[in-house]
Amino acid sequence: LNNNPRISPETVLKVNKAIKELNYHPSRSARGLVSRKTGNIGFILTEDHFLRSEPFYTSVFLGTEFEARRDEYYVLLTTISSDFKNSDPLPRFILEKNIDGLIIAGKVPPLFLKKISKYELPMTFVDYYQDSDSYPVVLVDNLAGGMEAVNHLISLGHKKISFIGADIDHPSIQDRFSGYKIAIERAALKFSEEFCITDEEYPNRESGYNAAKRLLEKNNGVTAVFAANDAMAIGAMQYFHEIKLKVPEDISIIGFDNVDIAKELVPPLTTIGISTIDMGIEVMRLISDLLKNKIKTAKKVLIPYELIVRKSTARLK
Amino acid sequence: LNNNPRISPETVLKVNKAIKELNYHPSRSARGLVSRKTGNIGFILTEDHFLRSEPFYTSVFLGTEFEARRDEYYVLLTTISSDFKNSDPLPRFILEKNIDGLIIAGKVPPLFLKKISKYELPMTFVDYYQDSDSYPVVLVDNLAGGMEAVNHLISLGHKKISFIGADIDHPSIQDRFSGYKIAIERAALKFSEEFCITDEEYPNRESGYNAAKRLLEKNNGVTAVFAANDAMAIGAMQYFHEIKLKVPEDISIIGFDNVDIAKELVPPLTTIGISTIDMGIEVMRLISDLLKNKIKTAKKVLIPYELIVRKSTARLK
DNA sequence: CTGAAAGCGCTAACAT
DNA sequence: ATGTTAGCGCTTTCAG
């Protein structure tokens, strides 16, 4: 049997021996039939998040899969469209009740969350949340990370520090921006909208390029830039390159995420790194604990960040 | 009931109506218990393939997942180490017999294949195979694609065309190389080892850089390069840039794969593209047909390629 | 064409 | 501390 306290230790031993010898594995179907559990966890993210070239969510998923091995769960991954419509079908494993719990990774359409809420599935979020009072969530410590990024620039003597961001309603981006503001204010530098570009649509290379262009056209003497993520930082660097502005001699730039190619750029990008595998592991632990009623639903886990200093930031001349 | 021919059409209609009304979904556990099927398909690839920044296998997986929805399967993805050792545990879904069939994506350690062979699972391969007589396989048409790439260069007037590759034992790379040789010979150009670098270890940017360097140091007047994949092409372009060799004015280069960033390079890379989603769809169809005994085991599916002409190739001056 | 019943491999409740 | 049994929701077989 499986960990029933009323069984004598010797019997347990004998049983375990037989399990080994016969290479016995209990049937999940039979177990599931009586326990009304499937042993499956759903993992949902939008298609474009899954397919983007930086394997951020791929790595988060892999973390959940690693941890699932320990917890004896299987993870069923499925994608939804990022413009999920009311007429779109819900993931099959929800309709068929083939999962015990659900992990939502990254930003998903609010309409989708609304539609699945009536299924009352145990649910956890990673790298996004809508209602952190109801569901456990794993987040990057974006606020502290943003502060750290800006503090690094300040420690190099920079005073005119810019923030370039996009999709500012996204909680992660918002927090990074808040970190920027707090760091600026704590250093007794004055915060100015002048230095901030926050109205680009998506935080990608293109918007980084555009934001850098708009920023420099203001001609306000910026010497350092904190980009909301590495993609935007890369786009900004491309613009700097085009107008012959040297990084880091003329302008310093720091990103966020530590994407794969950050270290291969010229110059290699200073950034804030996070362990995406750990994010997956943590969110799997949360859902597992939730299913075992081990935690209250409001738990929040913040994943530590790490300042990675490369060559794109330098002391102000 | 489910498609039993002995039931009258009107009863079928009544039943279908009730299914809709009650939002009925059959229990997979109960079905599985009696049918001895799980309705799950395993998807195995190495960890580094899954995590590499180009979402090639991610996209293949997504294709299988799309097709699985139609076939009413669930796909369980798990990774193995690329240096799989004898002592490493096998994926849990194999030990627990929690899958009906298995998809192997990309190159996996031969030792791993040997170890799982005794489980006699229905198995299909995608983008790799060891023994194509025993298992169905989905492949890029690497040979024809390689020919097409070289023919493109030939059509631009190039005569001294190089091939740079790595991991030449890999069937895909081998076929691309064969395509190169055939195209060269058919055009009545002479094939020469002189123009070929094939002994780099992994086909990545670094090896592309090194191969380009070694090639040009031979000083044999090469005017065009066919790289075994885009990653190597990118590495080669980096070297050309460093030694002030202009692409495409001084040297033309064509890659293979059409990775995401190929179009964003300076200049944008001419390459051979393939639909990775389709690869996933096809391999899922194969395993599904195999499980329904619809096909003999030796079937091969070749995915069509597409020449994508960008700015990295030009007519020979 | 339809109804009835056995049994898949487990868990949980009950008996010993 | 251990043995026995009902029943989870289906599919398949057999009876009508």
XYZ file of C-alpha atoms (C1' of nucleotides) in Angstrom:
666
model
C 0.000 0.000 0.000
C 0.950 3.652 -0.112
C 2.075 5.118 3.209
C -0.770 3.895 5.336
C 0.354 4.193 8.989
C -1.459 1.082 10.152
C 0.844 -1.247 8.210
C 3.784 -2.864 10.015
C 7.260 -1.786 8.893
C 8.200 -5.303 7.858
C 5.191 -5.647 5.623
C 6.035 -2.300 4.058
C 9.503 -3.642 3.350
C 8.187 -6.804 1.794
C 5.760 -4.852 -0.343
C 8.468 -2.463 -1.484
C 10.624 -5.418 -2.435
C 7.843 -6.902 -4.502
C 7.243 -3.527 -6.180
C 10.873 -3.459 -7.269
C 10.907 -7.046 -8.415
C 7.727 -6.856 -10.422
C 8.492 -3.351 -11.645
C 5.030 -2.436 -10.437
C 3.519 0.946 -11.172
C -0.018 1.694 -10.031
C -2.472 2.461 -12.815
C -3.258 6.140 -12.953
C -6.565 5.423 -14.626
C -7.746 3.143 -11.849
C -6.535 5.522 -9.188
C -8.074 8.444 -10.950
C -11.366 6.674 -11.288
C -11.827 6.247 -7.565
C -9.985 9.302 -6.254
C -11.589 11.639 -8.778
C -8.202 13.140 -9.386
C -6.284 13.049 -12.640
C -2.757 13.742 -11.462
C -2.464 16.313 -14.247
C -1.712 20.006 -13.982
C -2.596 22.337 -16.839
C -0.107 24.957 -17.998
C -1.566 27.763 -20.080
C 0.147 30.606 -21.836
C -0.456 32.593 -24.981
C 0.879 31.285 -28.230
C 3.102 34.284 -28.874
C 4.655 34.052 -25.426
C 5.472 30.421 -26.029
C 6.913 30.997 -29.478
C 8.921 34.109 -28.871
C 12.560 33.583 -29.503
C 13.669 34.168 -25.950
C 12.853 30.896 -24.161
C 11.575 32.606 -21.021
C 8.322 30.720 -20.611
C 9.786 27.579 -22.123
C 12.213 27.625 -19.246
C 9.470 28.332 -16.705
C 7.554 25.377 -18.098
C 10.619 23.183 -17.830
C 10.901 24.181 -14.171
C 7.332 23.065 -13.533
C 8.031 19.830 -15.340
C 11.114 19.180 -13.182
C 9.192 19.779 -10.008
C 6.221 17.783 -11.295
C 8.468 14.737 -11.437
C 8.970 14.967 -7.692
C 5.312 15.589 -7.011
C 4.180 12.827 -9.359
C 2.154 15.135 -11.513
C 2.091 15.417 -15.264
C 1.988 18.831 -16.859
C -0.270 19.409 -19.838
C 0.777 22.470 -21.785
C -1.589 24.256 -24.093
C -1.640 27.671 -25.673
C -4.403 30.183 -26.195
C -4.558 33.044 -28.627
C -3.464 36.399 -27.250
C -6.618 37.889 -28.698
C -8.860 35.267 -27.135
C -12.448 35.801 -28.210
C -15.665 34.834 -26.549
C -16.365 32.290 -29.262
C -12.972 30.579 -28.872
C -13.123 27.142 -27.281
C -11.572 26.685 -23.856
C -8.611 24.328 -23.508
C -9.848 20.795 -23.784
C -8.418 19.702 -20.456
C -10.654 22.210 -18.717
C -13.822 21.115 -20.508
C -13.011 17.461 -19.985
C -12.011 18.057 -16.372
C -8.736 16.340 -17.061
C -6.638 18.449 -14.694
C -6.555 18.894 -10.942
C -5.122 22.381 -11.074
C -4.010 25.101 -13.418
C -0.925 27.236 -13.892
C -1.303 30.482 -15.827
C 2.019 31.736 -17.180
C 2.473 35.310 -18.292
C -0.161 37.772 -19.336
C -3.341 36.210 -20.677
C -6.503 37.928 -21.919
C -8.772 38.982 -19.007
C -11.726 37.586 -20.915
C -10.120 34.181 -20.788
C -9.677 34.362 -17.021
C -13.262 35.415 -16.666
C -14.486 32.520 -18.747
C -12.574 29.884 -16.822
C -13.403 31.306 -13.408
C -16.723 29.489 -13.297
C -14.900 26.161 -13.370
C -13.483 27.027 -9.961
C -10.216 25.265 -10.633
C -7.369 25.507 -8.159
C -5.148 27.986 -9.936
C -1.759 29.661 -9.597
C -0.088 32.382 -11.601
C 3.482 32.944 -12.641
C 4.908 36.219 -13.952
C 1.450 37.763 -14.065
C -1.645 38.148 -11.977
C -4.969 39.846 -12.011
C -6.162 39.209 -8.524
C -3.354 38.306 -6.179
C -5.658 38.072 -3.186
C -7.431 35.032 -4.552
C -4.646 33.049 -6.141
C -1.073 32.209 -5.213
C 1.427 33.808 -7.522
C 5.126 33.630 -8.369
C 6.653 36.893 -9.462
C 9.970 38.339 -10.333
C 10.868 40.935 -7.732
C 10.475 43.597 -10.383
C 10.333 46.522 -8.018
C 13.530 45.695 -6.155
C 15.144 44.670 -9.434
C 14.257 48.008 -11.001
C 15.724 49.813 -8.018
C 18.887 47.761 -8.244
C 19.267 48.591 -11.928
C 18.909 52.307 -11.328
C 21.108 52.214 -8.241
C 23.820 50.663 -10.371
C 23.623 53.612 -12.775
C 23.594 56.078 -9.882
C 26.640 54.416 -8.341
C 28.450 55.069 -11.625
C 27.810 58.765 -11.193
C 24.868 59.185 -13.557
C 22.320 61.868 -12.726
C 20.198 62.127 -15.850
C 18.776 58.669 -16.003
C 15.971 57.679 -18.351
C 13.385 54.928 -18.194
C 12.063 53.484 -21.440
C 9.106 51.137 -21.219
C 6.049 49.843 -23.029
C 2.750 48.204 -22.135
C 2.919 50.176 -18.903
C -0.280 48.582 -17.596
C 1.503 45.268 -17.303
C 2.184 44.698 -13.601
C 5.813 43.663 -14.214
C 6.611 46.750 -16.248
C 4.752 48.935 -13.788
C 6.807 47.567 -10.904
C 10.074 48.089 -12.748
C 9.032 51.661 -13.391
C 8.119 52.103 -9.713
C 11.546 50.751 -8.786
C 13.043 53.373 -11.078
C 11.091 56.178 -9.426
C 11.912 55.063 -5.894
C 15.621 54.736 -6.645
C 15.668 58.175 -8.273
C 13.916 59.758 -5.316
C 15.996 58.004 -2.671
C 19.126 59.294 -4.381
C 17.663 62.786 -4.140
C 17.698 63.133 -7.911
C 14.572 64.734 -9.176
C 12.062 62.571 -10.983
C 10.952 64.013 -14.285
C 8.463 62.789 -16.871
C 10.899 64.303 -19.319
C 13.198 61.311 -18.934
C 10.518 58.679 -19.230
C 9.056 57.036 -22.310
C 6.263 54.714 -21.238
C 3.681 54.804 -23.985
C 5.100 52.362 -26.502
C 2.811 49.442 -27.128
C 4.818 46.230 -26.757
C 8.181 45.934 -25.035
C 10.199 44.646 -28.010
C 13.200 45.698 -30.078
C 11.198 47.919 -32.331
C 9.621 49.872 -29.498
C 13.029 50.140 -27.832
C 14.411 51.654 -31.006
C 11.530 54.103 -31.250
C 11.645 55.023 -27.583
C 15.390 55.717 -27.755
C 14.842 57.894 -30.783
C 12.060 59.883 -29.150
C 14.105 60.212 -25.985
C 17.207 61.598 -27.677
C 15.199 63.957 -29.843
C 14.186 65.727 -26.636
C 17.848 66.638 -26.327
C 17.770 66.738 -22.531
C 21.258 65.455 -21.807
C 20.432 61.912 -20.745
C 23.571 59.884 -19.921
C 22.065 56.588 -18.876
C 19.029 54.497 -19.766
C 17.158 51.820 -17.853
C 15.143 49.782 -20.355
C 12.081 47.877 -19.154
C 13.545 44.728 -20.651
C 16.479 43.466 -22.671
C 14.541 43.462 -25.925
C 13.925 47.190 -25.645
C 17.526 47.713 -24.560
C 18.699 45.925 -27.704
C 16.470 48.082 -29.885
C 17.743 51.208 -28.148
C 21.360 50.136 -28.636
C 20.660 49.676 -32.308
C 19.452 53.260 -32.522
C 22.476 54.545 -30.569
C 24.680 52.662 -33.002
C 22.960 54.272 -35.965
C 23.433 57.800 -34.680
C 27.042 57.005 -33.720
C 26.426 57.329 -30.018
C 28.893 55.031 -28.282
C 27.833 52.604 -25.571
C 28.993 52.895 -22.827
C 31.316 55.885 -23.486
C 28.565 58.298 -24.508
C 25.596 56.614 -22.927
C 25.113 53.741 -20.482
C 22.278 51.282 -20.811
C 20.954 48.543 -18.564
C 18.225 46.027 -19.391
C 16.139 43.524 -17.487
C 15.726 39.741 -17.964
C 19.226 38.619 -18.972
C 18.110 37.056 -22.238
C 20.432 34.596 -23.950
C 21.944 36.975 -26.447
C 22.514 39.788 -23.924
C 26.043 38.548 -23.338
C 26.800 38.322 -27.043
C 25.878 41.870 -27.944
C 28.505 44.483 -28.735
C 28.985 45.635 -26.081
C 27.584 42.876 -23.854
C 24.530 44.163 -22.022
C 24.449 44.907 -18.308
C 21.121 43.619 -17.020
C 19.071 42.160 -14.192
C 18.908 38.371 -14.314
C 16.408 35.983 -12.838
C 16.236 32.205 -12.673
C 13.315 31.230 -14.845
C 13.672 27.550 -14.021
C 13.148 28.457 -10.354
C 9.999 30.332 -11.243
C 8.591 27.139 -12.710
C 9.679 25.075 -9.738
C 8.096 27.519 -7.313
C 4.787 27.767 -9.127
C 4.549 23.982 -9.283
C 5.182 23.804 -5.547
C 2.447 26.330 -4.983
C -0.170 24.451 -6.970
C 0.918 21.186 -5.395
C 0.623 22.647 -1.891
C -2.677 24.227 -2.811
C -4.067 20.873 -3.924
C -2.955 19.335 -0.657
C -4.564 22.214 1.247
C -1.208 23.111 2.660
C -1.424 26.817 1.946
C -3.867 29.623 2.121
C -4.676 30.909 -1.311
C -3.054 34.314 -1.078
C 0.583 33.277 -0.957
C 3.072 35.265 -3.004
C 6.559 34.091 -3.910
C 9.139 36.571 -5.122
C 12.013 35.189 -7.159
C 15.356 36.796 -6.380
C 17.124 38.852 -9.044
C 20.786 39.351 -9.736
C 22.617 42.362 -11.138
C 24.817 41.214 -14.017
C 27.367 43.868 -14.833
C 28.744 43.684 -18.361
C 30.100 46.335 -20.686
C 27.094 48.472 -21.560
C 27.341 50.590 -18.432
C 30.300 52.736 -17.390
C 31.214 55.521 -15.008
C 30.020 58.942 -16.093
C 32.863 60.959 -17.556
C -22.480 5.766 -27.274
C -19.535 6.596 -29.487
C -20.074 5.864 -33.180
C -21.384 2.359 -32.859
C -23.017 1.456 -36.190
C -25.735 -0.665 -34.627
C -27.470 2.323 -33.043
C -30.368 3.968 -34.828
C -29.841 7.520 -36.119
C -32.636 8.941 -33.981
C -31.179 7.499 -30.814
C -27.818 8.951 -31.756
C -29.501 12.321 -32.131
C -31.210 12.069 -28.769
C -27.978 11.048 -27.109
C -26.060 13.904 -28.719
C -28.693 16.314 -27.496
C -28.380 15.026 -23.965
C -24.578 15.282 -24.181
C -24.890 18.953 -25.048
C -27.479 19.658 -22.388
C -25.652 17.975 -19.578
C -22.245 19.161 -20.803
C -21.200 15.558 -20.618
C -17.595 14.536 -21.096
C -16.611 10.888 -20.745
C -14.142 10.155 -17.981
C -10.716 9.443 -19.373
C -9.836 7.442 -16.292
C -12.776 5.106 -16.670
C -12.177 4.746 -20.372
C -8.502 4.203 -19.834
C -9.143 1.579 -17.213
C -11.080 -0.659 -19.541
C -9.441 0.166 -22.859
C -5.917 -0.007 -21.453
C -5.137 3.177 -23.311
C -4.213 6.463 -21.704
C -4.940 8.881 -24.525
C -1.541 10.439 -23.901
C 1.364 10.821 -26.320
C 4.864 11.423 -24.969
C 7.075 14.054 -26.576
C 10.765 13.751 -25.804
C 13.621 16.029 -26.731
C 16.890 17.023 -25.141
C 16.907 19.864 -22.691
C 19.273 22.003 -24.755
C 17.165 21.604 -27.873
C 14.111 22.743 -25.960
C 15.840 25.706 -24.357
C 17.780 27.034 -27.294
C 16.767 30.499 -28.213
C 15.427 29.637 -31.636
C 11.992 28.141 -30.928
C 12.350 25.384 -33.513
C 11.279 22.447 -31.377
C 8.908 24.585 -29.350
C 7.102 25.215 -32.582
C 7.199 21.536 -33.564
C 5.715 20.699 -30.177
C 2.993 23.264 -30.651
C 2.148 21.640 -33.973
C 1.722 18.270 -32.256
C -0.422 19.897 -29.617
C -2.665 21.490 -32.267
C -3.133 18.200 -34.038
C -3.600 16.365 -30.733
C -6.672 18.476 -30.091
C -8.288 17.021 -33.180
C -7.211 13.507 -32.356
C -8.289 13.828 -28.720
C -4.847 13.086 -27.406
C -2.897 14.902 -24.758
C 0.789 15.506 -25.269
C 3.157 15.043 -22.354
C 6.435 16.810 -22.942
C 9.553 15.886 -21.074
C 13.224 16.522 -21.613
C 16.251 14.320 -21.247
C 19.857 15.317 -20.832
C 21.873 15.462 -24.034
C 24.547 13.431 -22.288
C 22.089 10.805 -21.103
C 23.871 8.227 -18.959
C 23.037 4.637 -18.239
C 22.208 5.514 -14.635
C 19.770 8.286 -15.601
C 16.126 7.463 -14.968
C 13.833 7.087 -17.956
C 10.974 9.537 -18.361
C 8.319 8.752 -15.811
C 5.557 8.329 -18.369
C 7.456 5.437 -19.896
C 8.040 3.651 -16.593
C 4.458 4.209 -15.507
C 3.136 3.240 -18.929
C 1.199 6.462 -19.021
C 1.482 7.008 -22.767
C 0.137 5.152 -25.786
C 2.871 6.338 -28.095
C 6.033 8.373 -28.239
C 7.386 11.193 -30.377
C 11.146 11.731 -30.428
C 12.065 15.230 -31.561
C 15.549 16.071 -32.748
C 18.748 14.237 -32.039
C 18.731 12.242 -28.823
C 21.499 10.091 -27.353
C 21.618 6.623 -29.003
C 21.975 5.091 -25.552
C 18.594 6.525 -24.654
C 16.961 4.991 -27.703
C 18.553 1.693 -26.883
C 17.249 1.787 -23.334
C 13.670 2.547 -24.289
C 13.550 0.061 -27.157
C 12.691 -2.791 -24.813
C 9.429 -1.067 -23.884
C 8.323 -1.590 -27.484
C 6.347 1.605 -27.580
C 4.780 2.819 -30.805
C 7.227 5.522 -31.752
C 7.726 8.213 -34.383
C 10.599 10.576 -35.029
C 10.719 14.156 -36.168
C 13.811 15.935 -37.515
C 15.987 12.948 -36.647
C 16.099 9.215 -36.945
C 18.340 6.323 -36.293
C 16.474 3.548 -38.000
C 13.996 4.809 -40.530
C 12.974 1.316 -41.562
C 11.375 0.587 -38.213
C 9.738 3.858 -37.308
C 7.781 6.499 -39.194
C 9.627 9.765 -39.435
C 9.003 13.374 -40.396
C 11.957 15.125 -41.937
C 12.831 18.369 -43.533
C 13.659 17.716 -47.161
C 17.256 18.608 -46.398
C 18.709 17.168 -49.538
C 16.428 19.012 -51.931
C 16.660 22.106 -49.735
C 20.434 21.997 -49.893
C 20.304 21.672 -53.668
C 17.907 24.588 -53.904
C 20.218 26.760 -51.796
C 23.222 25.993 -53.962
C 21.226 26.342 -57.182
C 20.247 29.809 -56.052
C 23.909 30.735 -55.710
C 24.730 29.150 -59.046
C 21.891 31.061 -60.716
C 23.531 34.260 -59.473
C 26.682 33.359 -61.384
C 28.781 32.008 -58.534
C 31.310 29.297 -59.358
C 33.438 29.028 -56.252
C 30.848 28.008 -53.719
C 31.744 26.827 -50.232
C 29.889 24.619 -47.774
C 30.427 25.177 -44.061
C 28.967 22.627 -41.670
C 29.397 20.958 -38.311
C 28.345 17.728 -36.634
C 28.517 16.152 -40.077
C 27.289 12.804 -38.762
C 23.898 14.332 -38.099
C 21.560 13.071 -40.832
C 20.125 16.538 -41.511
C 23.524 18.122 -41.943
C 24.707 15.198 -44.007
C 21.747 15.557 -46.369
C 22.283 19.277 -46.765
C 25.873 18.551 -47.631
C 24.786 15.901 -50.138
C 22.425 18.429 -51.686
C 25.372 20.786 -52.030
C 27.488 18.153 -53.757
C 24.732 17.107 -56.156
C 23.943 20.687 -57.137
C 27.626 21.420 -57.713
C 28.052 18.363 -59.873
C 24.874 18.869 -61.859
C 26.025 22.378 -62.701
C 29.261 20.879 -63.970
C 31.254 22.808 -61.417
C 33.921 20.690 -59.884
C 33.454 19.553 -56.303
C 36.481 20.205 -54.157
C 37.165 19.418 -50.508
C 39.044 22.690 -50.601
C 35.757 24.594 -50.398
C 34.239 22.530 -47.604
C 34.577 22.901 -43.875
C 32.737 20.057 -42.199
C 34.655 19.215 -39.064
C 33.363 21.804 -36.630
C 31.655 20.277 -33.620
C 28.256 21.933 -33.180
C 26.453 23.966 -35.812
C 26.241 27.253 -33.912
C 27.402 30.835 -34.290
C 30.806 30.169 -32.870
C 31.536 27.295 -35.223
C 30.226 29.374 -38.121
C 32.665 32.120 -37.195
C 35.534 29.656 -36.952
C 34.633 27.885 -40.162
C 34.449 31.157 -42.083
C 37.834 32.136 -40.723
C 39.440 28.841 -41.668
C 37.817 28.995 -45.080
C 39.071 32.459 -45.958
C 42.541 31.747 -44.670
C 42.826 29.186 -47.456
C 42.606 32.136 -49.811
C 40.979 30.158 -52.601
C 38.760 32.843 -54.043
C 35.415 31.722 -52.654
C 32.594 34.076 -53.656
C 29.602 32.379 -52.050
C 28.925 30.295 -48.965
C 26.172 27.819 -48.151
C 26.039 27.430 -44.361
C 24.552 24.257 -42.890
C 22.170 26.394 -40.843
C 21.347 30.007 -40.062
C 23.264 29.988 -36.795
C 26.485 29.163 -38.633
C 25.619 31.698 -41.313
C 25.248 34.364 -38.644
C 28.610 33.454 -37.130
C 30.205 33.567 -40.571
C 28.681 36.959 -41.313
C 30.124 38.238 -38.068
C 33.586 37.171 -39.205
C 33.100 38.736 -42.643
C 32.081 41.949 -40.914
C 35.207 41.893 -38.773
C 37.552 41.524 -41.732
C 35.601 44.178 -43.664
C 34.334 41.754 -46.262
C 31.000 43.084 -47.470
C 27.908 40.896 -47.740
C 26.645 40.496 -50.425
C 28.988 42.712 -52.504
C 32.160 40.766 -51.744
C 30.671 37.477 -50.704
C 27.196 35.934 -50.819
C 25.884 33.737 -48.024
C 22.813 31.573 -47.677
C 21.653 29.752 -44.548
C 19.105 27.088 -43.736
C 16.172 27.112 -41.252
C 14.862 30.679 -41.540
C 15.246 31.434 -37.840
C 13.372 34.401 -36.397
C 16.224 36.868 -36.473
C 17.353 35.969 -40.013
C 15.214 38.766 -41.415
C 16.529 41.303 -38.917
C 20.207 40.811 -39.637
C 22.227 43.374 -41.577
C 21.888 42.402 -44.330
C 18.813 40.184 -43.922
C 19.797 36.571 -44.531
C 18.762 34.595 -47.595
C 17.831 31.138 -46.368
C 15.765 27.994 -46.783
C 12.596 28.072 -44.688
C 10.435 25.251 -43.415
C 7.160 25.175 -41.547
C 7.973 23.792 -38.120
C 4.338 23.817 -37.041
C 3.591 21.486 -39.952
C 6.335 19.157 -38.829
C 4.563 18.802 -35.507
C 1.200 18.302 -37.133
C 2.581 15.633 -39.439
C 4.370 13.690 -36.728
C 1.246 13.697 -34.599
C -0.751 12.361 -37.528
C 1.812 9.637 -37.987
C 1.684 8.445 -34.395
C -2.095 8.712 -34.386
C -2.353 6.628 -37.565
C 0.182 4.200 -36.204
C -1.896 3.680 -33.061
C -4.944 3.038 -35.193
C -2.945 0.577 -37.320
C -3.587 2.728 -40.329
C -0.019 2.768 -41.572
C 2.858 0.451 -41.977
C 5.734 1.449 -39.759
C 8.170 2.602 -42.398
C 6.393 5.722 -43.612
C 8.460 8.821 -44.244
C 7.067 12.327 -44.553
C 9.140 15.080 -46.101
C 8.211 18.621 -45.202
C 8.462 21.058 -48.098
C 11.025 23.827 -47.990
C 10.936 27.320 -49.380
C 13.730 29.487 -50.726
C 13.546 32.876 -49.028
C 15.613 35.391 -50.938
C 16.753 38.366 -48.875
C 19.782 40.604 -49.143
C 22.709 38.381 -48.227
C 23.046 36.933 -51.713
C 23.727 38.854 -54.918
C 24.843 38.324 -58.476
C 28.545 37.739 -58.882
C 30.283 40.852 -60.141
C -31.866 -2.799 -32.452
C -31.587 -2.384 -27.208
C -30.971 -3.795 -22.214
C -28.211 -6.163 -18.695
C -24.113 -7.513 -16.591
C -19.202 -8.393 -15.951
C -14.984 -6.474 -15.001
C -10.840 -3.119 -15.883
C -7.258 -1.835 -11.069
C -7.599 0.638 -7.681
C -9.251 3.024 -2.762
C -11.866 3.243 1.283
C -14.862 1.334 4.441
C -15.778 -2.448 6.976
C -14.788 -7.056 9.150
C -11.952 -9.986 11.404
C -2.407 -5.634 12.120
C -4.438 -7.729 8.123
C -8.230 -9.659 4.924
C -12.546 -8.675 2.345
C -15.647 -6.158 -0.431
C -18.225 -2.440 -2.827
C -17.969 0.610 -6.369
C -15.606 4.602 -9.189
C -17.534 5.163 -15.010
C -16.780 3.251 -18.608
C -16.506 -0.790 -22.710
C -17.502 -5.216 -24.234
C -20.057 -9.287 -24.404
C -24.073 -11.688 -24.189
C -29.141 -12.037 -23.949
C -33.296 -10.715 -25.522
